[in-house]
Coordinates of C-alpha atoms and ligand atoms in Angstrom, one line a residue:
M11 CA 13.6 14.9 34.4
H12 CA 10.7 14.4 32.0
F13 CA 11.0 14.8 28.3
T14 CA 7.7 15.0 26.5
K15 CA 6.5 16.4 23.1
N16 CA 3.2 18.0 22.2
I17 CA 1.6 16.4 19.1
T18 CA -1.6 18.4 19.2
D19 CA -3.1 20.7 21.8
D20 CA -4.3 17.7 23.8
L21 CA -2.1 14.8 22.7
I22 CA 1.3 14.4 24.2
W23 CA 4.2 12.0 23.3
V24 CA 5.3 10.5 26.6
G25 CA 7.6 7.7 25.1
A26 CA 11.3 7.4 25.4
N27 CA 14.4 6.5 23.4
D28 CA 17.0 3.7 23.9
R29 CA 20.4 4.1 22.3
R30 CA 22.1 1.4 24.3
L31 CA 20.1 -1.5 23.0
A32 CA 22.4 -3.8 21.0
M33 CA 19.8 -6.1 19.4
F34 CA 16.1 -5.3 19.0
E35 CA 14.1 -8.5 19.7
G36 CA 17.4 -10.1 20.3
V37 CA 18.2 -10.3 16.6
Y38 CA 18.2 -6.9 14.9
S39 CA 21.0 -4.5 15.5
V40 CA 19.9 -1.0 16.1
P41 CA 23.0 1.2 15.7
T42 CA 20.9 4.4 15.8
G43 CA 18.8 3.2 18.7
V44 CA 15.0 2.8 18.9
S45 CA 12.1 4.8 20.2
Y46 CA 9.2 3.3 22.3
N47 CA 6.3 5.6 21.7
S48 CA 3.4 6.1 24.0
Y49 CA 0.8 8.9 23.7
L50 CA -1.3 10.6 26.3
L51 CA -4.6 12.1 25.3
M52 CA -5.8 14.8 27.7
D53 CA -9.5 14.9 27.1
E54 CA -12.3 15.0 29.6
K55 CA -11.0 11.6 30.3
T56 CA -7.3 10.9 30.2
V57 CA -6.2 8.1 27.9
L58 CA -2.8 6.5 27.5
F59 CA -2.0 4.5 24.3
D60 CA 0.3 1.6 25.2
T61 CA 3.4 1.7 27.5
V62 CA 7.1 1.1 26.8
D63 CA 10.0 -1.3 27.1
K64 CA 11.4 -2.0 30.6
A65 CA 14.7 -0.3 29.5
V66 CA 13.1 3.1 29.5
Y67 CA 10.5 2.6 32.2
H68 CA 11.8 5.3 34.5
R69 CA 11.7 8.1 32.0
F70 CA 8.3 7.0 30.8
M71 CA 6.9 7.2 34.3
E72 CA 8.4 10.7 34.8
N73 CA 6.8 11.7 31.5
I74 CA 3.4 10.5 32.4
A75 CA 3.4 12.1 35.8
Y76 CA 4.5 15.4 34.2
A77 CA 1.9 15.3 31.4
L78 CA -1.0 14.3 33.7
D79 CA -0.2 17.3 35.8
G80 CA -2.0 15.9 38.8
R81 CA -4.9 14.4 37.0
A82 CA -5.8 10.7 37.3
L83 CA -5.2 8.3 34.4
D84 CA -8.7 7.1 33.3
Y85 CA -7.9 4.7 30.4
L86 CA -5.0 2.6 29.1
I87 CA -5.6 1.4 25.6
I88 CA -3.4 -1.7 24.9
Q89 CA -3.0 -2.1 21.2
H90 CA -0.1 -4.5 21.2
M91 CA 1.1 -6.9 23.9
E92 CA 4.7 -7.4 22.8
P93 CA 6.9 -6.5 25.8
D94 CA 8.6 -3.6 24.0
H95 CA 5.2 -1.9 24.5
S96 CA 3.7 -3.6 27.5
A97 CA 6.6 -4.2 29.9
A98 CA 5.7 -1.1 32.0
F99 CA 2.1 -2.2 32.3
E100 CA 2.3 -3.8 35.7
D101 CA 4.1 -0.9 37.3
L102 CA 1.7 1.5 35.7
L103 CA -1.2 -0.4 37.4
V104 CA 0.5 0.1 40.7
R105 CA 0.8 3.8 40.2
H106 CA -2.7 4.2 38.7
P107 CA -4.8 1.4 40.3
N108 CA -8.1 2.9 39.1
V109 CA -7.1 3.0 35.4
K110 CA -9.5 1.2 33.1
I111 CA -7.8 -1.2 30.7
V112 CA -9.2 -1.1 27.2
C113 CA -8.2 -4.0 25.0
N114 CA -9.6 -6.9 22.9
A115 CA -10.2 -10.4 24.0
K116 CA -6.9 -11.8 22.6
T117 CA -5.0 -9.1 24.5
Q118 CA -6.8 -10.0 27.7
T119 CA -5.6 -13.6 27.3
M120 CA -2.0 -12.3 26.8
I121 CA -2.2 -10.1 29.9
K122 CA -3.0 -13.3 31.8
Q123 CA -0.1 -15.1 30.1
F124 CA 2.5 -12.3 30.6
F125 CA 1.4 -10.9 34.0
N126 CA -0.9 -13.6 35.5
L127 CA -3.5 -10.9 36.0
D128 CA -7.3 -11.3 35.7
L129 CA -8.4 -7.8 35.0
D130 CA -11.9 -6.4 34.6
A131 CA -11.0 -4.8 31.3
L132 CA -13.3 -3.0 28.8
I133 CA -13.2 -5.5 26.0
V134 CA -13.6 -4.0 22.5
K135 CA -14.0 -5.5 19.1
E136 CA -13.9 -4.2 15.5
G137 CA -15.9 -1.0 15.1
D138 CA -16.5 -0.4 18.8
T139 CA -16.0 3.2 19.9
L140 CA -15.0 5.0 23.1
N141 CA -16.0 8.6 23.8
T142 CA -13.6 10.4 26.0
G143 CA -15.1 13.9 25.8
R144 CA -14.2 15.8 22.7
H145 CA -12.6 12.8 21.1
K146 CA -14.3 9.7 19.7
L147 CA -12.0 6.7 19.4
H148 CA -12.7 3.8 17.0
F149 CA -11.1 0.4 17.4
V150 CA -9.9 -1.4 14.3
M151 CA -8.5 -5.0 14.6
A152 CA -5.2 -5.5 12.8
P153 CA -4.3 -9.2 13.5
M154 CA -0.7 -10.2 12.6
V155 CA 0.5 -6.7 12.1
H156 CA 2.6 -7.9 14.0
W157 CA 1.0 -10.3 16.6
P158 CA -2.5 -11.7 16.5
E159 CA -3.9 -9.4 19.2
V160 CA -2.8 -6.2 17.5
M161 CA -5.4 -3.5 17.0
V162 CA -5.1 0.1 16.0
T163 CA -7.2 3.1 17.1
Y164 CA -8.7 5.9 15.0
D165 CA -9.5 9.2 16.6
S166 CA -12.2 10.5 14.3
T167 CA -12.2 13.9 16.0
D168 CA -8.7 14.9 15.1
K169 CA -8.3 12.3 12.3
I170 CA -5.4 10.5 13.9
L171 CA -4.5 6.9 13.4
F172 CA -2.7 5.2 16.3
S173 CA -1.1 2.5 14.2
A174 CA 0.7 0.2 16.7
D175 CA 3.8 -1.3 15.0
G176 CA 2.5 -0.2 11.5
F177 CA 4.4 2.7 10.0
G178 CA 7.2 2.3 12.6
T179 CA 10.9 3.0 12.1
F180 CA 14.1 1.9 13.8
G181 CA 16.2 4.7 15.1
A182 CA 15.9 7.0 18.2
L183 CA 14.1 10.3 17.7
N184 CA 16.9 12.6 18.8
G185 CA 14.7 15.4 19.9
A186 CA 12.5 15.5 16.8
I187 CA 9.0 14.0 16.8
F188 CA 7.5 14.5 13.4
A189 CA 8.9 12.8 10.2
D190 CA 8.9 16.2 8.5
D191 CA 11.3 17.5 11.2
V192 CA 14.1 15.5 9.6
D193 CA 15.3 14.5 6.2
F194 CA 13.4 11.2 6.4
N195 CA 14.1 9.8 3.0
K196 CA 17.9 10.5 3.3
D197 CA 18.4 9.6 6.9
Y198 CA 15.6 7.2 8.0
M199 CA 14.0 5.5 5.0
N200 CA 16.5 2.6 5.0
E201 CA 15.8 2.0 8.7
A202 CA 12.0 2.2 8.0
R203 CA 12.4 -0.4 5.3
R204 CA 14.6 -2.6 7.5
Y205 CA 12.0 -2.3 10.3
Y206 CA 9.0 -3.1 8.1
T207 CA 10.6 -6.0 6.2
N208 CA 12.0 -7.7 9.2
I209 CA 9.2 -7.1 11.7
V210 CA 6.1 -7.5 9.6
G211 CA 7.5 -8.4 6.1
K212 CA 6.1 -11.9 6.4
Y213 CA 2.6 -10.6 6.9
G214 CA 2.0 -8.7 3.7
T215 CA -1.6 -9.9 3.3
Q216 CA -2.5 -8.8 6.8
V217 CA -0.8 -5.4 6.2
Q218 CA -2.8 -5.0 3.0
A219 CA -6.0 -5.7 5.0
L220 CA -5.1 -2.9 7.4
L221 CA -4.2 -0.6 4.5
K222 CA -7.6 -1.3 3.0
K223 CA -9.4 -0.5 6.2
A224 CA -7.2 2.7 6.6
S225 CA -8.1 3.8 3.1
A226 CA -11.7 4.2 4.2
L227 CA -10.6 6.6 6.9
E228 CA -9.7 10.3 6.6
I229 CA -6.3 10.3 8.2
E230 CA -4.3 13.5 8.8
M231 CA -1.8 12.0 11.2
I232 CA -0.3 8.6 12.0
C233 CA 1.1 7.9 15.5
P234 CA 3.1 4.6 15.4
L235 CA 4.7 2.8 18.4
H236 CA 8.2 3.3 17.0
G237 CA 9.8 6.2 15.1
F238 CA 8.3 9.4 13.9
V239 CA 4.8 10.8 13.9
W240 CA 3.5 11.4 10.4
R241 CA 1.6 14.6 9.6
K242 CA 2.8 15.5 6.1
N243 CA 3.4 13.4 2.9
L244 CA 1.5 10.5 4.4
S245 CA 0.7 9.1 1.0
D246 CA 4.4 8.7 0.2
F247 CA 5.0 6.5 3.2
I248 CA 1.7 4.6 2.7
D249 CA 2.9 4.0 -0.9
K250 CA 6.1 2.4 0.5
Y251 CA 3.9 0.2 2.6
K252 CA 1.9 -0.8 -0.5
H253 CA 5.0 -1.8 -2.3
W254 CA 6.4 -3.7 0.7
S255 CA 3.2 -5.5 1.6
T256 CA 2.6 -6.6 -2.0
Y257 CA 6.2 -7.6 -2.4
Q258 CA 6.6 -5.4 -5.4
P259 CA 10.1 -3.9 -5.8
E260 CA 10.7 -0.3 -5.2
E261 CA 13.6 0.0 -7.7
S262 CA 14.8 -1.7 -10.8
G263 CA 18.3 -3.0 -10.2
V264 CA 20.3 -6.0 -8.9
M265 CA 21.1 -6.9 -5.4
I266 CA 24.1 -9.3 -5.2
A267 CA 24.6 -11.2 -1.9
Y268 CA 27.6 -13.4 -1.7
A269 CA 29.3 -15.8 0.7
S270 CA 32.9 -16.2 0.1
V271 CA 35.5 -17.9 2.3
Y272 CA 38.7 -17.0 0.4
G273 CA 37.5 -14.3 -2.0
N274 CA 36.9 -16.4 -5.1
T275 CA 33.1 -16.4 -5.0
E276 CA 33.3 -12.7 -4.1
N277 CA 35.5 -12.2 -7.2
A278 CA 32.9 -13.7 -9.5
A279 CA 30.1 -11.7 -7.8
E280 CA 32.1 -8.5 -8.4
I281 CA 32.8 -9.3 -12.0
L282 CA 29.1 -9.9 -12.5
S283 CA 28.3 -6.6 -10.8
G284 CA 30.8 -4.9 -13.2
K285 CA 29.2 -6.4 -16.2
L286 CA 25.8 -5.2 -15.0
R287 CA 27.1 -1.7 -14.4
D288 CA 28.6 -1.8 -17.9
K289 CA 25.0 -2.2 -19.1
G290 CA 23.9 0.7 -16.9
I291 CA 22.2 -1.5 -14.3
K292 CA 22.2 -0.3 -10.7
T293 CA 23.7 -2.9 -8.3
E294 CA 24.2 -3.2 -4.6
M295 CA 26.5 -5.8 -3.2
F296 CA 26.6 -7.4 0.3
D297 CA 29.0 -9.8 1.9
V298 CA 26.6 -12.0 3.9
S299 CA 29.3 -12.8 6.5
V300 CA 29.7 -9.1 7.2
T301 CA 26.4 -7.3 6.7
P302 CA 23.6 -8.3 9.1
A303 CA 20.9 -10.3 7.4
S304 CA 18.2 -7.7 8.4
E305 CA 19.9 -5.2 6.1
I306 CA 20.1 -7.6 3.2
I307 CA 16.5 -8.6 3.6
A308 CA 15.5 -5.0 3.4
A309 CA 17.6 -4.6 0.3
A310 CA 15.9 -7.7 -1.2
F311 CA 12.5 -6.1 -0.7
K312 CA 13.8 -2.9 -2.4
W313 CA 15.5 -4.3 -5.6
S314 CA 13.8 -6.0 -8.5
H315 CA 16.5 -8.6 -9.3
L316 CA 18.5 -10.7 -6.9
V317 CA 21.8 -12.7 -7.2
F318 CA 22.9 -15.2 -4.6
A319 CA 26.5 -16.4 -4.9
S320 CA 27.7 -19.0 -2.3
T321 CA 30.6 -21.3 -1.8
T322 CA 29.7 -24.9 -0.8
Y323 CA 30.4 -25.6 2.9
N324 CA 29.9 -28.9 4.8
A325 CA 28.3 -30.2 1.6
G326 CA 25.7 -27.5 1.8
I327 CA 25.2 -23.7 1.5
F328 CA 27.7 -21.5 3.4
I329 CA 26.3 -20.9 6.9
T330 CA 25.6 -17.2 6.7
M331 CA 24.1 -17.6 3.2
E332 CA 21.9 -20.5 4.3
A333 CA 20.6 -18.3 7.2
L334 CA 19.9 -15.4 4.9
I335 CA 18.0 -17.5 2.4
N336 CA 16.0 -19.2 5.1
D337 CA 15.2 -15.8 6.5
L338 CA 14.2 -14.4 3.1
V339 CA 11.9 -17.4 2.5
A340 CA 10.4 -17.0 6.0
H341 CA 9.8 -13.3 5.2
N342 CA 7.8 -14.3 2.1
I343 CA 9.9 -12.6 -0.5
Q344 CA 8.0 -12.7 -3.8
N345 CA 7.9 -11.4 -7.4
R346 CA 11.6 -11.3 -8.1
T347 CA 14.0 -12.6 -10.8
V348 CA 16.9 -14.5 -9.3
A349 CA 20.3 -15.7 -10.6
I350 CA 22.6 -18.2 -8.8
I351 CA 26.3 -18.6 -8.6
E352 CA 27.8 -21.6 -6.7
N353 CA 31.4 -22.6 -5.9
G354 CA 32.9 -25.9 -4.8
S355 CA 36.4 -27.2 -5.2
W356 CA 35.3 -30.9 -5.4
A357 CA 31.5 -31.2 -5.0
A358 CA 29.5 -28.0 -5.6
T359 CA 26.1 -28.3 -4.1
S360 CA 25.2 -24.8 -2.9
G361 CA 23.6 -23.7 -6.1
G362 CA 21.0 -26.5 -6.2
L363 CA 20.3 -26.2 -2.5
M364 CA 19.7 -22.4 -2.8
R365 CA 17.5 -23.0 -5.8
K366 CA 15.4 -25.5 -3.9
E367 CA 14.9 -23.2 -1.0
L368 CA 14.1 -20.1 -3.2
E369 CA 11.6 -22.2 -5.2
K370 CA 9.4 -22.2 -2.1
C371 CA 8.7 -18.5 -2.7
K372 CA 5.8 -17.2 -4.8
N373 CA 6.4 -15.8 -8.3
I374 CA 10.2 -16.2 -8.2
N375 CA 11.8 -16.6 -11.6
I376 CA 15.1 -18.3 -11.1
L377 CA 17.3 -18.2 -14.2
E378 CA 17.9 -21.7 -15.4
K379 CA 21.6 -21.1 -15.8
T380 CA 23.6 -21.5 -12.6
V381 CA 27.2 -20.4 -12.9
S382 CA 29.2 -23.1 -11.2
L383 CA 32.8 -22.4 -10.1
K384 CA 35.4 -24.9 -9.3
S385 CA 37.5 -23.0 -6.7
G386 CA 37.5 -19.8 -8.8
L387 CA 36.3 -18.2 -11.9
K388 CA 38.2 -19.2 -15.1
P389 CA 38.5 -17.0 -18.2
E390 CA 36.5 -19.4 -20.2
Q391 CA 33.6 -18.9 -17.8
L392 CA 33.3 -15.2 -18.4
P393 CA 30.7 -15.8 -21.2
E394 CA 28.6 -17.6 -18.5
L395 CA 28.6 -14.5 -16.3
E396 CA 27.9 -12.4 -19.4
E397 CA 24.9 -14.6 -20.1
I398 CA 23.3 -14.1 -16.7
A399 CA 24.2 -10.4 -16.8
T400 CA 22.4 -10.1 -20.1
A401 CA 19.4 -12.1 -18.8
L402 CA 19.1 -10.0 -15.7
A403 CA 19.5 -6.8 -17.7
S404 CA 17.0 -7.8 -20.4
D405 CA 13.9 -7.1 -18.3
I406 CA 15.2 -3.9 -16.6
P407 CA 13.8 -1.0 -18.5
D408 CA 16.2 1.5 -20.2
T409 CA 14.7 4.3 -18.1
A410 CA 15.9 2.6 -14.9
R411 CA 19.5 2.5 -16.1
V412 CA 22.3 4.7 -14.9
N413 CA 23.0 7.6 -17.3
A414 CA 19.8 6.6 -19.2
P415 CA 18.8 9.2 -21.8
D416 CA 16.7 11.7 -20.0
A417 CA 14.2 14.1 -21.6
T418 CA 15.3 16.8 -19.2
S419 CA 19.1 16.5 -19.9
T420 CA 20.7 19.3 -21.7
T421 CA 23.0 18.3 -24.5
T422 CA 24.4 20.0 -27.6
G423 CA 23.1 18.5 -30.8
P424 CA 19.5 18.5 -32.0
P425 CA 17.4 21.5 -31.2
P426 CA 15.1 21.3 -28.2
P427 CA 11.7 19.9 -28.8
P428 CA 8.7 22.3 -29.0
A429 CA 6.9 23.3 -25.8
A430 CA 4.4 20.7 -24.7
V431 CA 0.7 21.3 -25.4
I432 CA -2.2 19.3 -24.1
D433 CA -5.2 18.8 -26.4
P434 CA -7.9 17.0 -24.4
A435 CA -9.3 15.6 -27.7
A436 CA -6.2 13.4 -27.9
M437 CA -7.6 11.4 -24.9
F438 CA -10.5 10.3 -27.1
K439 CA -8.2 8.6 -29.5
L440 CA -7.1 6.1 -26.9
S441 CA -8.9 2.9 -27.7
Y442 CA -11.0 2.9 -24.5
G443 CA -13.7 0.4 -24.1
L444 CA -16.9 1.3 -22.2
F445 CA -18.1 -0.7 -19.3
V446 CA -20.9 -0.9 -16.7
L447 CA -19.2 -1.2 -13.4
T448 CA -21.5 -2.8 -10.8
A449 CA -21.3 -3.4 -7.1
K450 CA -23.4 -4.4 -4.2
D451 CA -23.5 -3.2 -0.6
G452 CA -25.9 -5.1 1.6
G453 CA -29.2 -5.2 -0.2
K454 CA -28.3 -2.2 -2.5
D455 CA -27.2 -2.8 -6.1
N456 CA -25.7 -0.1 -8.2
G457 CA -23.7 0.6 -11.3
C458 CA -22.0 3.3 -13.3
I459 CA -20.3 3.8 -16.6
I460 CA -16.5 3.7 -16.7
N461 CA -14.0 3.7 -19.6
T462 CA -10.8 2.6 -17.8
A463 CA -10.7 -1.1 -17.3
I464 CA -7.3 -2.6 -18.2
Q465 CA -5.8 -6.0 -17.7
I466 CA -2.4 -5.5 -16.1
T467 CA -1.0 -9.0 -15.4
S468 CA -1.9 -12.5 -16.4
T469 CA -0.1 -14.2 -13.5
P470 CA -2.0 -13.4 -11.3
L471 CA -4.9 -12.5 -13.6
R472 CA -5.3 -8.9 -12.5
L473 CA -6.9 -5.7 -13.8
S474 CA -7.1 -2.1 -12.9
I475 CA -10.1 0.3 -13.0
A476 CA -10.2 4.1 -12.3
V477 CA -13.4 5.3 -10.7
S478 CA -14.5 8.8 -9.9
K479 CA -15.0 9.3 -6.2
A480 CA -18.3 11.1 -7.1
N481 CA -19.8 7.8 -8.0
Y482 CA -21.8 5.9 -5.4
T483 CA -20.4 2.6 -7.0
H484 CA -16.9 3.9 -6.0
D485 CA -17.9 4.1 -2.3
M486 CA -19.4 0.6 -2.5
I487 CA -16.2 -0.9 -3.9
I488 CA -14.1 0.9 -1.2
K489 CA -16.4 -0.7 1.4
T490 CA -16.8 -4.2 -0.1
G491 CA -13.7 -4.7 -2.3
E492 CA -15.8 -6.5 -5.0
F493 CA -17.2 -5.5 -8.3
N494 CA -18.3 -6.7 -11.8
I495 CA -17.5 -5.2 -15.2
S496 CA -19.9 -5.7 -18.0
I497 CA -18.1 -5.1 -21.2
L498 CA -20.5 -3.2 -23.4
D499 CA -20.8 -4.3 -27.1
T500 CA -21.9 -2.4 -30.2
S501 CA -25.5 -3.3 -29.7
V502 CA -25.7 -1.1 -26.6
P503 CA -28.4 1.7 -26.8
F504 CA -27.9 5.2 -25.6
K505 CA -30.5 4.6 -22.9
T506 CA -28.0 2.3 -21.1
F507 CA -25.6 5.2 -20.7
Q508 CA -28.5 7.4 -19.5
Q509 CA -29.6 4.7 -17.1
F510 CA -26.1 4.1 -15.5
G511 CA -24.3 7.3 -16.4
F512 CA -26.7 10.3 -16.0
Q513 CA -28.2 9.7 -12.6
S514 CA -26.8 8.9 -9.1
G515 CA -27.4 5.6 -7.4
R516 CA -27.5 7.5 -4.1
D517 CA -31.0 8.6 -4.8
T518 CA -32.1 6.3 -7.6
D519 CA -32.5 2.6 -8.0
K520 CA -30.8 2.2 -11.4
F521 CA -32.0 -1.3 -11.8
A522 CA -35.7 -0.4 -11.2
V523 CA -36.4 -0.1 -14.9
V524 CA -35.0 -3.5 -15.9
S525 CA -36.6 -6.9 -15.9
Y526 CA -33.4 -9.0 -15.6
N527 CA -31.7 -9.9 -12.4
N528 CA -28.5 -11.7 -13.5
R529 CA -25.8 -12.1 -11.0
T530 CA -22.3 -13.7 -10.9
S531 CA -21.2 -16.0 -8.1
N532 CA -20.2 -13.0 -6.0
N533 CA -23.9 -12.1 -6.0
I534 CA -23.3 -8.8 -7.9
R535 CA -25.5 -7.9 -10.8
Y536 CA -24.3 -7.6 -14.4
I537 CA -25.8 -6.4 -17.6
P538 CA -26.8 -9.5 -19.7
N539 CA -28.0 -7.5 -22.7
S540 CA -25.6 -5.3 -24.8
S541 CA -22.6 -6.9 -23.1
N542 CA -20.3 -9.4 -24.6
C543 CA -18.6 -10.4 -21.3
V544 CA -18.8 -10.0 -17.6
I545 CA -15.7 -10.1 -15.3
S546 CA -15.8 -10.3 -11.6
A547 CA -12.9 -9.0 -9.5
K548 CA -11.8 -8.6 -5.9
T549 CA -9.7 -5.5 -4.9
V550 CA -6.1 -6.2 -3.8
D551 CA -4.9 -2.6 -3.7
T552 CA -6.1 1.0 -4.1
Y553 CA -4.3 4.2 -5.1
D554 CA -5.7 7.6 -4.4
Y555 CA -5.5 10.0 -7.4
G556 CA -7.4 12.9 -6.1
T557 CA -10.7 12.9 -8.0
H558 CA -10.4 9.1 -8.8
T559 CA -9.4 5.9 -7.1
L560 CA -7.4 3.4 -9.0
F561 CA -8.4 -0.1 -8.0
I562 CA -6.1 -3.1 -8.6
A563 CA -8.1 -6.3 -8.5
D564 CA -7.7 -10.0 -9.0
I565 CA -10.2 -11.5 -11.5
T566 CA -12.3 -14.1 -9.8
E567 CA -14.8 -15.0 -12.6
S568 CA -15.3 -14.2 -16.3
I569 CA -18.1 -15.2 -18.6
V570 CA -18.4 -14.6 -22.3
L571 CA -21.9 -13.5 -23.1
S572 CA -21.9 -12.9 -26.9
K573 CA -19.7 -12.6 -30.0
E574 CA -20.6 -8.9 -30.6
P575 CA -17.5 -6.6 -30.8
S576 CA -16.8 -4.4 -27.8
V577 CA -17.9 -0.9 -28.1
T578 CA -15.0 1.7 -28.1
Y579 CA -15.1 5.3 -27.1
Q580 CA -14.8 6.2 -30.7
Y581 CA -17.7 4.0 -31.7
Y582 CA -19.8 5.5 -28.9
F583 CA -19.1 9.0 -30.3
D584 CA -19.7 8.1 -33.9
N585 CA -22.7 5.8 -33.5
I586 CA -24.4 5.9 -30.1
K587 CA -24.1 9.3 -28.6
P588 CA -26.7 11.7 -29.9
K589 CA -25.1 14.6 -31.7
P590 CA -25.0 17.8 -29.6
Q591 CA -27.9 19.5 -31.4
Q592 CA -29.9 16.3 -31.3
A593 CA -29.2 16.0 -27.6
A594 CA -30.1 19.5 -26.9
Q595 CA -33.3 19.1 -28.9
T596 CA -34.1 15.8 -27.2
D597 CA -33.6 17.4 -23.9
A598 CA -35.7 20.3 -24.9
D599 CA -39.3 19.3 -25.2
N600 CA -40.3 22.9 -25.2
E601 CA -39.5 25.5 -27.7
A602 CA -37.9 27.7 -25.2
N603 CA -34.9 25.5 -25.0
E604 CA -33.9 26.4 -28.6
K605 CA -33.5 30.0 -27.5
K606 CA -31.2 29.2 -24.6
K607 CA -27.7 30.6 -24.5
G608 CA -25.2 28.2 -23.1
F609 CA -23.1 25.2 -23.5
V610 CA -23.8 21.6 -24.2
C611 CA -21.8 18.6 -22.8
K612 CA -20.3 16.7 -25.8
I613 CA -20.4 13.5 -23.8
C614 CA -24.0 13.3 -22.5
G615 CA -25.9 16.3 -23.9
Y616 CA -26.4 18.2 -20.6
V617 CA -27.1 21.9 -21.3
Y618 CA -25.6 24.6 -19.2
E619 CA -27.4 27.9 -19.5
G620 CA -25.4 31.1 -19.3
D621 CA -23.0 33.3 -21.2
T622 CA -19.9 31.9 -19.7
L623 CA -19.1 28.4 -18.6
P624 CA -17.0 28.4 -15.4
A625 CA -13.5 26.8 -16.1
D626 CA -14.0 24.4 -13.1
F627 CA -17.5 23.3 -14.1
I628 CA -18.2 19.6 -13.9
C629 CA -21.1 18.1 -15.8
P630 CA -23.6 17.1 -13.1
L631 CA -24.7 14.1 -15.2
C632 CA -21.6 12.5 -16.6
K633 CA -19.0 14.2 -14.4
H634 CA -16.9 15.4 -17.4
P635 CA -15.1 18.7 -17.1
A636 CA -15.7 22.1 -18.8
S637 CA -13.3 21.1 -21.7
D638 CA -15.9 18.6 -22.9
F639 CA -18.6 21.4 -23.4
E640 CA -19.2 23.4 -26.5
P641 CA -21.4 26.4 -27.2
L642 CA -25.0 25.8 -28.1
Ligands
LIG28 FE1 7.2 -3.0 18.6 FE2 5.6 -5.9 17.7 O1 6.4 -4.6 18.9

């Protein structure tokens, strides 16, 4: 009997669940099962997205027959050739001999490898589209998320991303189909993390490349090949992917993994955990001989600090710990602080060997101190454990500690603080600089004024900028991922702000009025006059904050241009920006302007005529809100 689920009016889930599978890919236990998703689009043409594993082949065929309801299958889009999605392919061809295969060139090669078939497929590449009637499908290559042939498909009609292995989850669906049908964070997030970290954790760079492409699309639904369909809170799950793919921890705390034959190494690990807990640090412990490595790898991606404690075995690292550490290195774990405990009754070697392996990872800070046990922990070694507990705790913020003081907690004692007020003027007291942000898209140069460029790390040398989505430069950076920041100095004239801040690059060439054409090695222009420095950067991540996008970028070039001090927001207000009356008068080259009733923008001098300024008014020139206007 078929079991299908409607995703939209014309999109049907025709996949199936497997709760008998012991080991996914022969290595990952799946105690809650796994789903193999396949989707059937019932447009003027019928389109199937991928097939399923051989274990659920019969239910899948029943589902397709039911959902097609007598119609022929016109297209099969193969996004991923791993057999958990392609095993039913050959039998599908027997039942639907006229189906047109849609795939990329790498997939065609793999079809030959797996099935020894030379098919007359419709070969697609990045950016190609397929019209199926009402729907328009766009093909986006996603190599190494998780195999080299992987591609994803974007339905621009209904704004659905068919994401292949991306955004998948271990666990059978149990009758639900949407992530918002279940308590995902409570019941499935651990399995989503375990799926991601073990299946594609190694390929963070490639996942980031896909996230970057996805960020340029308007996505309302994600349909992965495993786990739930996402139609709500997409940004929360995408944010998890950003953490995982950049190897940034999700939580501050310490994961302790230990390998102990007779309990003595475990004892030291437990005492360390107790000392950390005494300091309010969250800990999670794993016996690596008991817990599957896939769970510990997922936890290592979650926590900020890691401890590995292992007895010495056959003059090396204990077997299960050695396998775990090899696995972690293979999965590219990065950006963690690590402490090591070793044990050895006559020749302890495991500590040095673990250190050597972990040193292969990027940005891993391994504490110099290794606690070395001889058979078991001695009382005189407690200070050594205290030393590493203190070192680990020292860079975990107080706010991340258990029972940390919380502004919302109710206690007897001092009276409650006064109610919060927000005075927009306070924002001007922040010591912002002012910058011309420039970008290039094809033959088009553009730039705009921003005040939010901040260095965030020195290793790697990385900065962040926040850019209004209304700016054309924003769209260029979304597309190209590259930009320059010219740091304005105190010699900058007001006309630079007019040139770059008060008009749109969509309908103006902002550089038409200048005689210079200075460019950095990325071929993007910068402002040689009135700037004391130019910094070039390449985007590594983006965060959507409604009106603005926060770009995180690696610095690729920086040139000091002068010794003039940088202009600050305060300096701009005090010395560069014309005073409101002045601005209004400058703007008004006819006397009638003086009789206007209205409001003037304190930032750029734009005049709004009328008795009342709408609360949601945005300055058309400098994009500042109504709170930055004052009556004429
Ligand atoms: Fe679910 Fe990479 O296959």
